[in-house]
Tab-separated table of C-alpha atoms (C1' of nucleotides) in Angstrom:
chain	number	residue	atom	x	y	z
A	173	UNK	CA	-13.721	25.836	-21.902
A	174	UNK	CA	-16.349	27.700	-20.439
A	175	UNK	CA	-18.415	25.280	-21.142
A	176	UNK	CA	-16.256	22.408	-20.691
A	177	UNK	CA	-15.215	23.504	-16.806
A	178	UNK	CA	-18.735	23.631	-16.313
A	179	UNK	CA	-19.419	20.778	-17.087
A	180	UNK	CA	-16.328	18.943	-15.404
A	181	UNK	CA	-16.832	20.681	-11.971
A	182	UNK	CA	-20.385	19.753	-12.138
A	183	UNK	CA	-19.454	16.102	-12.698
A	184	UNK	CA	-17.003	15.886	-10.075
A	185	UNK	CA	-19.208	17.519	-7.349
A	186	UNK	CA	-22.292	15.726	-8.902
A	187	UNK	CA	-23.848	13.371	-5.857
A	188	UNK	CA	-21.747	10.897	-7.403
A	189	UNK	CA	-23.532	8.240	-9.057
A	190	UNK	CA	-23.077	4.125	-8.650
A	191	UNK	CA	-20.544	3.366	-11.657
A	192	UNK	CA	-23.462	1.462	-13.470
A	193	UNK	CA	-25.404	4.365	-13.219
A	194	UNK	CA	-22.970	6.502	-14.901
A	195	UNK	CA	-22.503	7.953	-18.430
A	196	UNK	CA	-19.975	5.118	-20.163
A	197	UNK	CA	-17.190	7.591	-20.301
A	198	UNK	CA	-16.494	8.819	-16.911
A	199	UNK	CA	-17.304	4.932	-15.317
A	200	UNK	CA	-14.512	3.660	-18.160
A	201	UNK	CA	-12.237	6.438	-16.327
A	202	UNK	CA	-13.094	5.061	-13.424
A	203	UNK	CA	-12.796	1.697	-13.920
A	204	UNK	CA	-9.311	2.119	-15.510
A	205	UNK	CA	-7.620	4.349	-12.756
A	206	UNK	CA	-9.160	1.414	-10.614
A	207	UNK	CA	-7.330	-1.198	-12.373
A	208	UNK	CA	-3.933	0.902	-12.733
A	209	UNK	CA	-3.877	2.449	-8.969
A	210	UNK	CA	-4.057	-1.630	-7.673
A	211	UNK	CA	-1.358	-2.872	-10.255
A	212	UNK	CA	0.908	-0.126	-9.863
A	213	UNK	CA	-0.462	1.828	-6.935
A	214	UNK	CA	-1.903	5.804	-7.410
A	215	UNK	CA	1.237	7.922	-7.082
A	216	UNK	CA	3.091	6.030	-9.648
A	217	UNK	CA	-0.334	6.015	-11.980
A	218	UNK	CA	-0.534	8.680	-14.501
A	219	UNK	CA	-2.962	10.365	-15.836
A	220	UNK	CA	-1.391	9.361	-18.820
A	221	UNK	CA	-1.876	5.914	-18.382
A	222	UNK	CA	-5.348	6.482	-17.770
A	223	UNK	CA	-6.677	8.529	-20.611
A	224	UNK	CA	-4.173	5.633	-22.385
A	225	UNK	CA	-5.955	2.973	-21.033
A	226	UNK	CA	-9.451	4.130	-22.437
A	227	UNK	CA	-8.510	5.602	-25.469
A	228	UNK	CA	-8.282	8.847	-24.527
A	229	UNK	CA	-5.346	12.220	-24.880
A	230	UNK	CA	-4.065	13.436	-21.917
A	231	UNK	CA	-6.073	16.272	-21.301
A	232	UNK	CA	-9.484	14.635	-21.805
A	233	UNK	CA	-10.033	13.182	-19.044
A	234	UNK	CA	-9.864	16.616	-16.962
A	235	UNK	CA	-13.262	16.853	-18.933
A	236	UNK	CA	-14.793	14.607	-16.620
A	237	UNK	CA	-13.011	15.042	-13.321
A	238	UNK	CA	-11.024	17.864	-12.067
A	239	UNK	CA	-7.934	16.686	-10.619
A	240	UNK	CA	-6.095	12.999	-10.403
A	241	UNK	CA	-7.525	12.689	-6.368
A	242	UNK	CA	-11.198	13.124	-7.737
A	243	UNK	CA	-10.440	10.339	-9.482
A	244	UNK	CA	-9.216	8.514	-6.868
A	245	UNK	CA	-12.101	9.403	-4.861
A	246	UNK	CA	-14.337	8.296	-7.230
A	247	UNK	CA	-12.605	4.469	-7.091
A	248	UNK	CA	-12.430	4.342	-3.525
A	249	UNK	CA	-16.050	5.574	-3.021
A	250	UNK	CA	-17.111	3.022	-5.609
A	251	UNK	CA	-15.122	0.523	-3.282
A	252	UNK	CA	-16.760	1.079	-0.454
A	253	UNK	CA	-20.112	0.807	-1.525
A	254	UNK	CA	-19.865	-1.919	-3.353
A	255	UNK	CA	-18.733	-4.028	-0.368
A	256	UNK	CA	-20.955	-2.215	1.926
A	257	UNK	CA	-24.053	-3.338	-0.548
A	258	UNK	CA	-22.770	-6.816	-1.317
A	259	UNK	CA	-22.534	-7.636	2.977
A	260	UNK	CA	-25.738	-5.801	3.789
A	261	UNK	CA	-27.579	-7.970	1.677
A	262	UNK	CA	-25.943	-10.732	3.775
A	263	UNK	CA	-26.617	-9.205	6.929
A	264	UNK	CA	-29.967	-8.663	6.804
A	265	UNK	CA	-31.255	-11.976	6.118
A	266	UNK	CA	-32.971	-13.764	9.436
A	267	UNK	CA	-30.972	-16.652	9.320
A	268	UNK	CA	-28.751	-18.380	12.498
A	269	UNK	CA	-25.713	-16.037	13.013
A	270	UNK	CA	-23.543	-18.595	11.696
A	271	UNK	CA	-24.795	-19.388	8.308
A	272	UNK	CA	-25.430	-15.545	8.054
A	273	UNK	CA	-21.777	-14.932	9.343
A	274	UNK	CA	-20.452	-16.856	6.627
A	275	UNK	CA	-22.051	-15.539	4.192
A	276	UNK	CA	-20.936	-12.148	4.953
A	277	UNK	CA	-17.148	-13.280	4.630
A	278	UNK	CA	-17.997	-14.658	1.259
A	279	UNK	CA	-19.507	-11.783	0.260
A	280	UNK	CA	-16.862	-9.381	1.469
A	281	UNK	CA	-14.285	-11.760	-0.197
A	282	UNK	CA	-16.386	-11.917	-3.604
A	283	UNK	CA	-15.745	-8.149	-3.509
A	284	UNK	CA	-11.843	-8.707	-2.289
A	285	UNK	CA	-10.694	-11.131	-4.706
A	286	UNK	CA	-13.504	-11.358	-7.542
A	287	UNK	CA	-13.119	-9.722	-10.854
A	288	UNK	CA	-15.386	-7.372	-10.811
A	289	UNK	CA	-15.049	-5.441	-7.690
A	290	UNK	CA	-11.333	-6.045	-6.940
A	291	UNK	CA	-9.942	-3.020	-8.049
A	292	UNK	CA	-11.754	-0.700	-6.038
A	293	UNK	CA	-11.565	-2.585	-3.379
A	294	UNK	CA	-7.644	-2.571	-3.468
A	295	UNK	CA	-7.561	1.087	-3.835
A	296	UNK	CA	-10.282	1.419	-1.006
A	297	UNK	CA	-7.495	-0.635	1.155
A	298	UNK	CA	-4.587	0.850	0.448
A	299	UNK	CA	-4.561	4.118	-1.546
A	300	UNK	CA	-7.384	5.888	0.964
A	301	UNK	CA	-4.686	7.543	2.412
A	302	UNK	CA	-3.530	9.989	-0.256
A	303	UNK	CA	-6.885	11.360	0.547
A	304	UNK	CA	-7.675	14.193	3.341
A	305	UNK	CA	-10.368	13.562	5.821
A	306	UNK	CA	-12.326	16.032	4.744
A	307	UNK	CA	-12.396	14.283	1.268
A	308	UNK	CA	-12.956	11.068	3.282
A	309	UNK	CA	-16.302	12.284	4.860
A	310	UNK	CA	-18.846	10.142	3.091
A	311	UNK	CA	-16.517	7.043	2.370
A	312	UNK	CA	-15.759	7.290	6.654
A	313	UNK	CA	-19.527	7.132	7.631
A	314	UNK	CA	-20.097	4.362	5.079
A	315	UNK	CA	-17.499	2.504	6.859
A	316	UNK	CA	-18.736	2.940	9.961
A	317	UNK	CA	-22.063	1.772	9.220
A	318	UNK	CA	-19.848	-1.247	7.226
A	319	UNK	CA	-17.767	-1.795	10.677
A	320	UNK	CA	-21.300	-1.753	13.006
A	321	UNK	CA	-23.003	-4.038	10.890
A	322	UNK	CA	-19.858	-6.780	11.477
A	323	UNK	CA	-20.127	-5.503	15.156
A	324	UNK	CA	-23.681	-6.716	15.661
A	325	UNK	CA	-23.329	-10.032	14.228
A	326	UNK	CA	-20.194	-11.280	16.541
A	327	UNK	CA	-22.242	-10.077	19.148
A	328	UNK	CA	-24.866	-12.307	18.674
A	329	UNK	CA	-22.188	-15.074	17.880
A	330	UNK	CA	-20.718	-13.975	21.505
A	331	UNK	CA	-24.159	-14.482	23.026
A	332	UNK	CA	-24.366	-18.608	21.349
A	333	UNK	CA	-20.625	-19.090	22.621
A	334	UNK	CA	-19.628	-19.389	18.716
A	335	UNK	CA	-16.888	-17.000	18.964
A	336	UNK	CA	-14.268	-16.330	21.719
A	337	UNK	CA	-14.242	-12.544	21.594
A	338	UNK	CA	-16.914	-9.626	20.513
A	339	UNK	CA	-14.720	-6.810	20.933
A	340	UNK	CA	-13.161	-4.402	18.325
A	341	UNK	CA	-10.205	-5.530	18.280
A	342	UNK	CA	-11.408	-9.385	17.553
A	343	UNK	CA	-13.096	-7.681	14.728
A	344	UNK	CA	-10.378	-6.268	13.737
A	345	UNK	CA	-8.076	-9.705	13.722
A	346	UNK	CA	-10.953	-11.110	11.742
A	347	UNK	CA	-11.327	-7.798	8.779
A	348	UNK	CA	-6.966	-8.299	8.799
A	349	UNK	CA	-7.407	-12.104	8.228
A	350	UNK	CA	-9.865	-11.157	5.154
A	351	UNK	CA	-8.430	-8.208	4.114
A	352	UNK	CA	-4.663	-9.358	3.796
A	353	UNK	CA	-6.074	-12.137	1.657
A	354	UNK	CA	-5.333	-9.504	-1.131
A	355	UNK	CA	-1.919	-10.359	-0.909
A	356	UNK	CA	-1.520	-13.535	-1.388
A	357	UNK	CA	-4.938	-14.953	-3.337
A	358	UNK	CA	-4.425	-16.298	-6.880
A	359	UNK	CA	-7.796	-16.252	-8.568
A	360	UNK	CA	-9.105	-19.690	-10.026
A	361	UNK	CA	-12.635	-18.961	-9.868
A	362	UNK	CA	-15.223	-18.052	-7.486
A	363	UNK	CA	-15.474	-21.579	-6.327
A	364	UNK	CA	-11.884	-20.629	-4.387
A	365	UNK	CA	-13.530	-17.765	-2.553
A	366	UNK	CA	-16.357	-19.380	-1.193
A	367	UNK	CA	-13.635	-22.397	-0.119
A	368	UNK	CA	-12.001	-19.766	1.501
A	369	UNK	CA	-14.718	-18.091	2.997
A	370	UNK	CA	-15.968	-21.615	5.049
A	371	UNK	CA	-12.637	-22.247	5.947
A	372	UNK	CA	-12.124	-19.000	7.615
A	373	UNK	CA	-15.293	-19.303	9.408
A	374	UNK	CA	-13.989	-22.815	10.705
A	375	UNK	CA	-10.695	-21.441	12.091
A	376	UNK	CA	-12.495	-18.167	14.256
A	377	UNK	CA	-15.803	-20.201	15.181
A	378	UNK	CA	-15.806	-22.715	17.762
B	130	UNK	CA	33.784	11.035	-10.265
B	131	UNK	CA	35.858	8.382	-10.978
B	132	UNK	CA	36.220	7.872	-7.153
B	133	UNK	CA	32.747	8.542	-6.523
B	134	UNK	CA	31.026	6.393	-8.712
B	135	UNK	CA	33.424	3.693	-7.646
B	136	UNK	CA	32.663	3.871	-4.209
B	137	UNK	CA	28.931	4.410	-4.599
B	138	UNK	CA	28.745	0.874	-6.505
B	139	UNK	CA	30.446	-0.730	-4.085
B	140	UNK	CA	28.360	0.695	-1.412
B	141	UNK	CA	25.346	-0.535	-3.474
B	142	UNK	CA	26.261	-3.840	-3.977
B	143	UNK	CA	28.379	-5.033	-0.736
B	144	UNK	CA	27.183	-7.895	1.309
B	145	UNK	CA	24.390	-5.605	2.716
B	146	UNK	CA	25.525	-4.928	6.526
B	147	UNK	CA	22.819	-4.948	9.093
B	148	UNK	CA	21.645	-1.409	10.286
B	149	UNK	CA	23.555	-0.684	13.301
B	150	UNK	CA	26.880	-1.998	11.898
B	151	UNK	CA	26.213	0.608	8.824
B	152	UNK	CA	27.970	3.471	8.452
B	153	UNK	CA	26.257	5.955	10.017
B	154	UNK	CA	25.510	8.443	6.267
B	155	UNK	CA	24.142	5.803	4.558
B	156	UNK	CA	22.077	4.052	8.105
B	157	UNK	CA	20.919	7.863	8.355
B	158	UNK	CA	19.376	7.324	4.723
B	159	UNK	CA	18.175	3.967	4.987
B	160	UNK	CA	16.164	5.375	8.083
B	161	UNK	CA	15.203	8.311	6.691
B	162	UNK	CA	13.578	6.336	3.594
B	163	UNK	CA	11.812	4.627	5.633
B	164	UNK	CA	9.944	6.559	7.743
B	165	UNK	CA	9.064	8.437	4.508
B	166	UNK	CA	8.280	5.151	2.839
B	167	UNK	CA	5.511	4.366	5.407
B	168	UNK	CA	4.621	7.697	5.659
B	169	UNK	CA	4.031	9.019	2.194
B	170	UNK	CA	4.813	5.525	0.056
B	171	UNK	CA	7.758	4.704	-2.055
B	172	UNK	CA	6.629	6.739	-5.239
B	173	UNK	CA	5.597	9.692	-3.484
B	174	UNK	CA	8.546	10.211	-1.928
B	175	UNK	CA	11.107	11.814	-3.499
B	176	UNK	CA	15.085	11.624	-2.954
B	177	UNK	CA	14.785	15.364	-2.547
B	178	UNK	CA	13.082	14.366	0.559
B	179	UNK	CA	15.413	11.816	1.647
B	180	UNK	CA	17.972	14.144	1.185
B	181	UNK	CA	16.325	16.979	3.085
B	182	UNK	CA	15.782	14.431	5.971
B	183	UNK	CA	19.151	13.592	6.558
B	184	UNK	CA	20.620	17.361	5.613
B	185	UNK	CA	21.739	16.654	2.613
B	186	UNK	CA	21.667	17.841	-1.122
B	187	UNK	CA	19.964	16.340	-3.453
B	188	UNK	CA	22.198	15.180	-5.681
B	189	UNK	CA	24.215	13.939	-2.474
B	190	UNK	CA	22.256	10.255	-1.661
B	191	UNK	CA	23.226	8.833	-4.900
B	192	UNK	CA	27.288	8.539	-3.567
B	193	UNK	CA	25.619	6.073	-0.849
B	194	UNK	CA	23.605	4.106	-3.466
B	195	UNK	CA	23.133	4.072	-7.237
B	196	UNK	CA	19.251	4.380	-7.438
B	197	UNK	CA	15.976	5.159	-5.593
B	198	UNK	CA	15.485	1.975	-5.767
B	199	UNK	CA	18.692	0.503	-4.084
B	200	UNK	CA	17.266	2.622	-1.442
B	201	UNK	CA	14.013	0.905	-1.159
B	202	UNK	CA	15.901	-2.664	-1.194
B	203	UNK	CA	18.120	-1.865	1.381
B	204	UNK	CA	14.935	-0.522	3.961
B	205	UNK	CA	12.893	-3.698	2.874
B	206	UNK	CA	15.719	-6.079	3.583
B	207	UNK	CA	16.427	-4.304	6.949
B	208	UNK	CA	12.463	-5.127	7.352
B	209	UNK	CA	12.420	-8.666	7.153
B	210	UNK	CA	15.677	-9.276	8.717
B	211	UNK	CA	14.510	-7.661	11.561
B	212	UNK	CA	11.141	-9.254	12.134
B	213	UNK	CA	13.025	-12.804	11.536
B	214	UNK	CA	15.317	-12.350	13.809
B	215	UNK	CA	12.605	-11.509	16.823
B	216	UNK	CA	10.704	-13.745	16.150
B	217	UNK	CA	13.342	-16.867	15.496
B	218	UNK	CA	14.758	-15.793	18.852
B	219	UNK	CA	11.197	-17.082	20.292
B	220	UNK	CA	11.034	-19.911	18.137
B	221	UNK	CA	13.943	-21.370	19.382
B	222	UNK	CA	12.760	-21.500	22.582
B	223	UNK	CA	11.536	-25.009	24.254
B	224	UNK	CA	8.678	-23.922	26.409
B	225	UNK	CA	5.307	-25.159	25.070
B	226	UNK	CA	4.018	-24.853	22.139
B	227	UNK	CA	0.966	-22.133	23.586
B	228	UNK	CA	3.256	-20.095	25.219
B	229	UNK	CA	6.166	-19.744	22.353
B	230	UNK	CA	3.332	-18.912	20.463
B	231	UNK	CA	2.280	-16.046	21.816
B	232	UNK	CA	5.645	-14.762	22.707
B	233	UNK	CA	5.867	-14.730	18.418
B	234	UNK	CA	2.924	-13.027	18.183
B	235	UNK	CA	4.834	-10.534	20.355
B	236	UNK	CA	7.563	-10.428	18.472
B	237	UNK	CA	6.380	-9.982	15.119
B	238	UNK	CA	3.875	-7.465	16.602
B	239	UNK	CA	6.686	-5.115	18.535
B	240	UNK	CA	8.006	-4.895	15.078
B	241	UNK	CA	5.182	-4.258	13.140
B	242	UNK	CA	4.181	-1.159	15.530
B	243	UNK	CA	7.292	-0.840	17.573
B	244	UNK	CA	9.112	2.605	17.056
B	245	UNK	CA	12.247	0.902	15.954
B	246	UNK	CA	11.192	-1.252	13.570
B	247	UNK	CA	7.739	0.101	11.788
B	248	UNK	CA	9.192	1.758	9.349
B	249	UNK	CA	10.935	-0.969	7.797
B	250	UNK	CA	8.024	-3.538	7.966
B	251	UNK	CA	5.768	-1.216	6.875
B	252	UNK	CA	7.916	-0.855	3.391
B	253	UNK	CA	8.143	-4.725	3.684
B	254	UNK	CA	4.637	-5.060	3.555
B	255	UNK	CA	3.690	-2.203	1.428
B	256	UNK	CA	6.454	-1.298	-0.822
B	257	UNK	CA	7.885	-4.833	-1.742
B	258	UNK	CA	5.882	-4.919	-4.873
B	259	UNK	CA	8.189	-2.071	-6.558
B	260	UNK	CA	11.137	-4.219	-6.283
B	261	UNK	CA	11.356	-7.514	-9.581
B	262	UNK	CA	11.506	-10.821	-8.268
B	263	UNK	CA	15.595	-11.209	-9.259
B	264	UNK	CA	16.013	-7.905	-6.430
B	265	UNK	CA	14.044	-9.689	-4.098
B	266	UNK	CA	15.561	-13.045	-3.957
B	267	UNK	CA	17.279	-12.286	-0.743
B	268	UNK	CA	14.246	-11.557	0.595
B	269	UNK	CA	12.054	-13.759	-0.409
B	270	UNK	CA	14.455	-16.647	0.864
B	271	UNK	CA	14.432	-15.270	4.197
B	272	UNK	CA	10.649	-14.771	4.005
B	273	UNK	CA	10.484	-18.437	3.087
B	274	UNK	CA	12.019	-19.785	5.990
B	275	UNK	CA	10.035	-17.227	7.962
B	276	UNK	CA	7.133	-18.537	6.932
B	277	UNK	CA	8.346	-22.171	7.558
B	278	UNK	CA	8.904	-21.085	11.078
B	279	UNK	CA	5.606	-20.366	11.861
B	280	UNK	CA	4.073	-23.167	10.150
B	281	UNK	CA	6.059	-25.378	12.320
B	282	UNK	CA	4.945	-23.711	15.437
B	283	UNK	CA	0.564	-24.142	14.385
B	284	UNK	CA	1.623	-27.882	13.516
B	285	UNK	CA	2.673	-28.382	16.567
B	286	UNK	CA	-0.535	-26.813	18.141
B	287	UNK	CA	-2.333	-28.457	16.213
B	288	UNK	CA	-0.914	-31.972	17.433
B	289	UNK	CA	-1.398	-30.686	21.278
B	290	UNK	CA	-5.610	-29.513	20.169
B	291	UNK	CA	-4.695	-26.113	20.836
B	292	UNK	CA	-5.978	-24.562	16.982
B	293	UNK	CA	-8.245	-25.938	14.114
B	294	UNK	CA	-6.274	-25.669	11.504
B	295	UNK	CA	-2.995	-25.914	11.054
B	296	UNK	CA	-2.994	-25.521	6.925
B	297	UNK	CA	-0.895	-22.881	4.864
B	298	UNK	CA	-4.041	-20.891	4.561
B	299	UNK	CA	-4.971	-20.809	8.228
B	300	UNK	CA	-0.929	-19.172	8.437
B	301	UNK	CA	-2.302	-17.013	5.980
B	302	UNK	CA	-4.802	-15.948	8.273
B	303	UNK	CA	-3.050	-15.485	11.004
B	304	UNK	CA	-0.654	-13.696	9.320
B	305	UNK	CA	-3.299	-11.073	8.275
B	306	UNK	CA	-4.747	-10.761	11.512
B	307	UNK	CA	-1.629	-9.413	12.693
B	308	UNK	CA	-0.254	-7.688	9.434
B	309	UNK	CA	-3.836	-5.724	9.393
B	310	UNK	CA	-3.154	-3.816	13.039
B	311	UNK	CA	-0.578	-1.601	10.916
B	312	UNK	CA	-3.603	-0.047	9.483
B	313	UNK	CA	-5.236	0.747	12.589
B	314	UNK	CA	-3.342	-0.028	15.926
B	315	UNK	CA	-2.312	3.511	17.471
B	316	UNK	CA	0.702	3.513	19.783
B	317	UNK	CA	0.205	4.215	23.417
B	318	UNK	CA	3.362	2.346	24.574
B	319	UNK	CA	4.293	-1.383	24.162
B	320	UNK	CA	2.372	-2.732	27.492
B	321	UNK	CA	-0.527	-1.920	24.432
B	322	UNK	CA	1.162	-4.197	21.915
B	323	UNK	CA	1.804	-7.310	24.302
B	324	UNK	CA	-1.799	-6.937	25.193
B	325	UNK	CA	-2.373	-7.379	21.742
B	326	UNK	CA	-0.846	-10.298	21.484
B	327	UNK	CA	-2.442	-11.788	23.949
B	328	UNK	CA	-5.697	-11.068	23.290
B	329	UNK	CA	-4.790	-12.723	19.142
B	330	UNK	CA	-3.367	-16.172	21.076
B	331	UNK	CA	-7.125	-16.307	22.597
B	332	UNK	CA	-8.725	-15.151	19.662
B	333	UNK	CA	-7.229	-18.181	17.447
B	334	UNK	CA	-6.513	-20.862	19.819
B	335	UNK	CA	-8.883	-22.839	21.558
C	62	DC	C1'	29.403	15.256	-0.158
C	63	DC	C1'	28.222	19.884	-2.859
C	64	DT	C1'	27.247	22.659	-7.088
C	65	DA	C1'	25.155	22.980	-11.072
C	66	DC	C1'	22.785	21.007	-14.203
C	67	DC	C1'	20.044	17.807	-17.714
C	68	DG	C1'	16.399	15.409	-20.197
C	69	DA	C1'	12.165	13.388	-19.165
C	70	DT	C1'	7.923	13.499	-17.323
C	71	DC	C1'	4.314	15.122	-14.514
C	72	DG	C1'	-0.564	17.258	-13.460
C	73	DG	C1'	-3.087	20.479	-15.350
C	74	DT	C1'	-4.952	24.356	-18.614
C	75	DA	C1'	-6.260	27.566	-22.691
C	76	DG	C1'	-8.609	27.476	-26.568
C	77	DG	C1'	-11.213	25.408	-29.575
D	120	DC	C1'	-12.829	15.439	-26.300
D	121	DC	C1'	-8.312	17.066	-28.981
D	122	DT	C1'	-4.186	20.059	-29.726
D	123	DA	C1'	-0.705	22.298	-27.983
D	124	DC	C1'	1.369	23.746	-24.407
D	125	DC	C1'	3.229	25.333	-19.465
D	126	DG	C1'	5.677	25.535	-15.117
D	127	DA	C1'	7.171	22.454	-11.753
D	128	DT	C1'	9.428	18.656	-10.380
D	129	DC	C1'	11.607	14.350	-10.864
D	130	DG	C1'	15.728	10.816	-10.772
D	131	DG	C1'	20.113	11.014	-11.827
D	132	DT	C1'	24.989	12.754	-13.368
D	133	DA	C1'	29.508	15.447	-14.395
D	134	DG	C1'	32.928	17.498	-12.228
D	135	DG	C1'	35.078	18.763	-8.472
DNA sequence: CCTACCGATCGGTAGG
DNA sequence: CCTACCGATCGGTAGG
């Protein structure tokens, strides 16, 4: 154990890598306790289930992290920067606010409701608060930077009179009308999402 | 036993009184659930707490109603009932169409972030998803006609100009934009909410 | 509604 | 990463 608590603290303080980055066991952990916190939500998650899920004992997977909320730090990290990437991408393209605008919300909805990054996402949304602010530090600044970048753009949509309202709180309508999408979208492909995504473009711009 | 088991079923089953015309033990717990409910989740909350929160003993909640989850039911059904009921109150109204509108938004948004009634949307809108489908056909027959409420209301601005869309997924939207502010919206009295409502009518209608 | 309790399960650890 | 385990806590119950 000497040995193995070495190695387990140094992989849960290590400057956390991208999940495709990591070794294959800890980013199946990861992925898993994603997958499990959305479907049945963290408290009620084992770590039971988890090491279950990927073939592990129970103990094992306090190999790779140290407790169940480094785990779940791990997801919602992975969550944020995954939707923070996919949108900056977006952003940062020089075309006319309102082709760039709607590609944002299809990117932030790809991330929302796609396979791939919809786990994390729905414990970034709803399971960040069984974490402690200090905890939250990095996943906090990456969400303000996430928060300005949406900030900027319905400013300049303000400025060609193709939105009503720049403010916070109008972004904050708009990230509810995406983000509650969770609830209620049945996947049938990513043709869906990007339906979505125009159509919620339509009912904000004018 | 005999006696006590008897009476706790009967408790657990009956016709499901509204809140104030409870009696006052088991109001006490379905209040007490829910504050804990929104503020620490349904699984993380244990009856120990409930208990403690209403000066009881542990074992002592379980006269009132046969399972945790009878508990949860019984705070989610006081949620929707409650928001329904504000908001039908509006409905019913025959001013135009702009202005019954935003008196819903009020109403749904007073209980959303309203002291009396947070606690039992919140669980609504967060803690439903513990509950099977057969516990939550009351509810989701009341959340039907809910819904069918509102839709009336954007069909009818729709007809007058008033919104874009008028389709179950614009509802959707709209539905999110509001739902959302439980995540952020901070209470500094409810002159704040009815601002808030205001400021959605502009956001969304044109 | 309390006392006293039960079996099951939980997150986590020692030692390899 | 497994085996074997621990103390704590959980939802729930018998009996009054």
């Amino acid at each position: 154990m000497a040995t193995a608590k070495g190695k387990a603290k140094s992989a849960a303080v290590a400057p956390a890598p991208t999940i495709s980055e990591e070794g294959n066991r800890r980013g199946d952990i990861v992925r898993a306790a994603g997958r499990l916190f959305r479907e049945k939500g963290y408290s009620a998650t084992t770590i039971r289930d988890i090491a279950g899920a990927v073939g592990m004992r129970s103990g094992s997977p306090f190999y790779h992290f140290k407790t169940k909320h480094d785990m779940l730090l791990a997801v919602v990290l992975e969550g944020i920067r995954d939707i923070h990437a996919a949108v900056e991408v977006e952003a940062r393209k020089d075309s006319p606010p309102r082709a760039r605008f709607e590609a944002m919300l299809r990117a932030h909805l790809r991330q929302l409701l796609g396979e791939e990054g919809r786990d994390f996402a729905a414990a970034l949304l709803h399971e960040s608060r069984h974490l402690e602010a200090a905890e939250l530090a990095e996943i906090t600044a990456l969400k303000d930077r996430y928060e300005a970048m949406w900030q900027a753009l319905l400013k300049e949509l303000k400025k060609t009179g193709e939105i009503a309202d720049d403010s916070r709180t109008a972004r904050l309508f708009l990230m509810g009308a995406m983000n509650w999408t969770v609830q209620w979208y049945r996947p049938e492909g990513p043709k869906g999402i990007d339906a979505l995504a125009k159509q919620l473009a339509a009912f904000v711009l004018r």
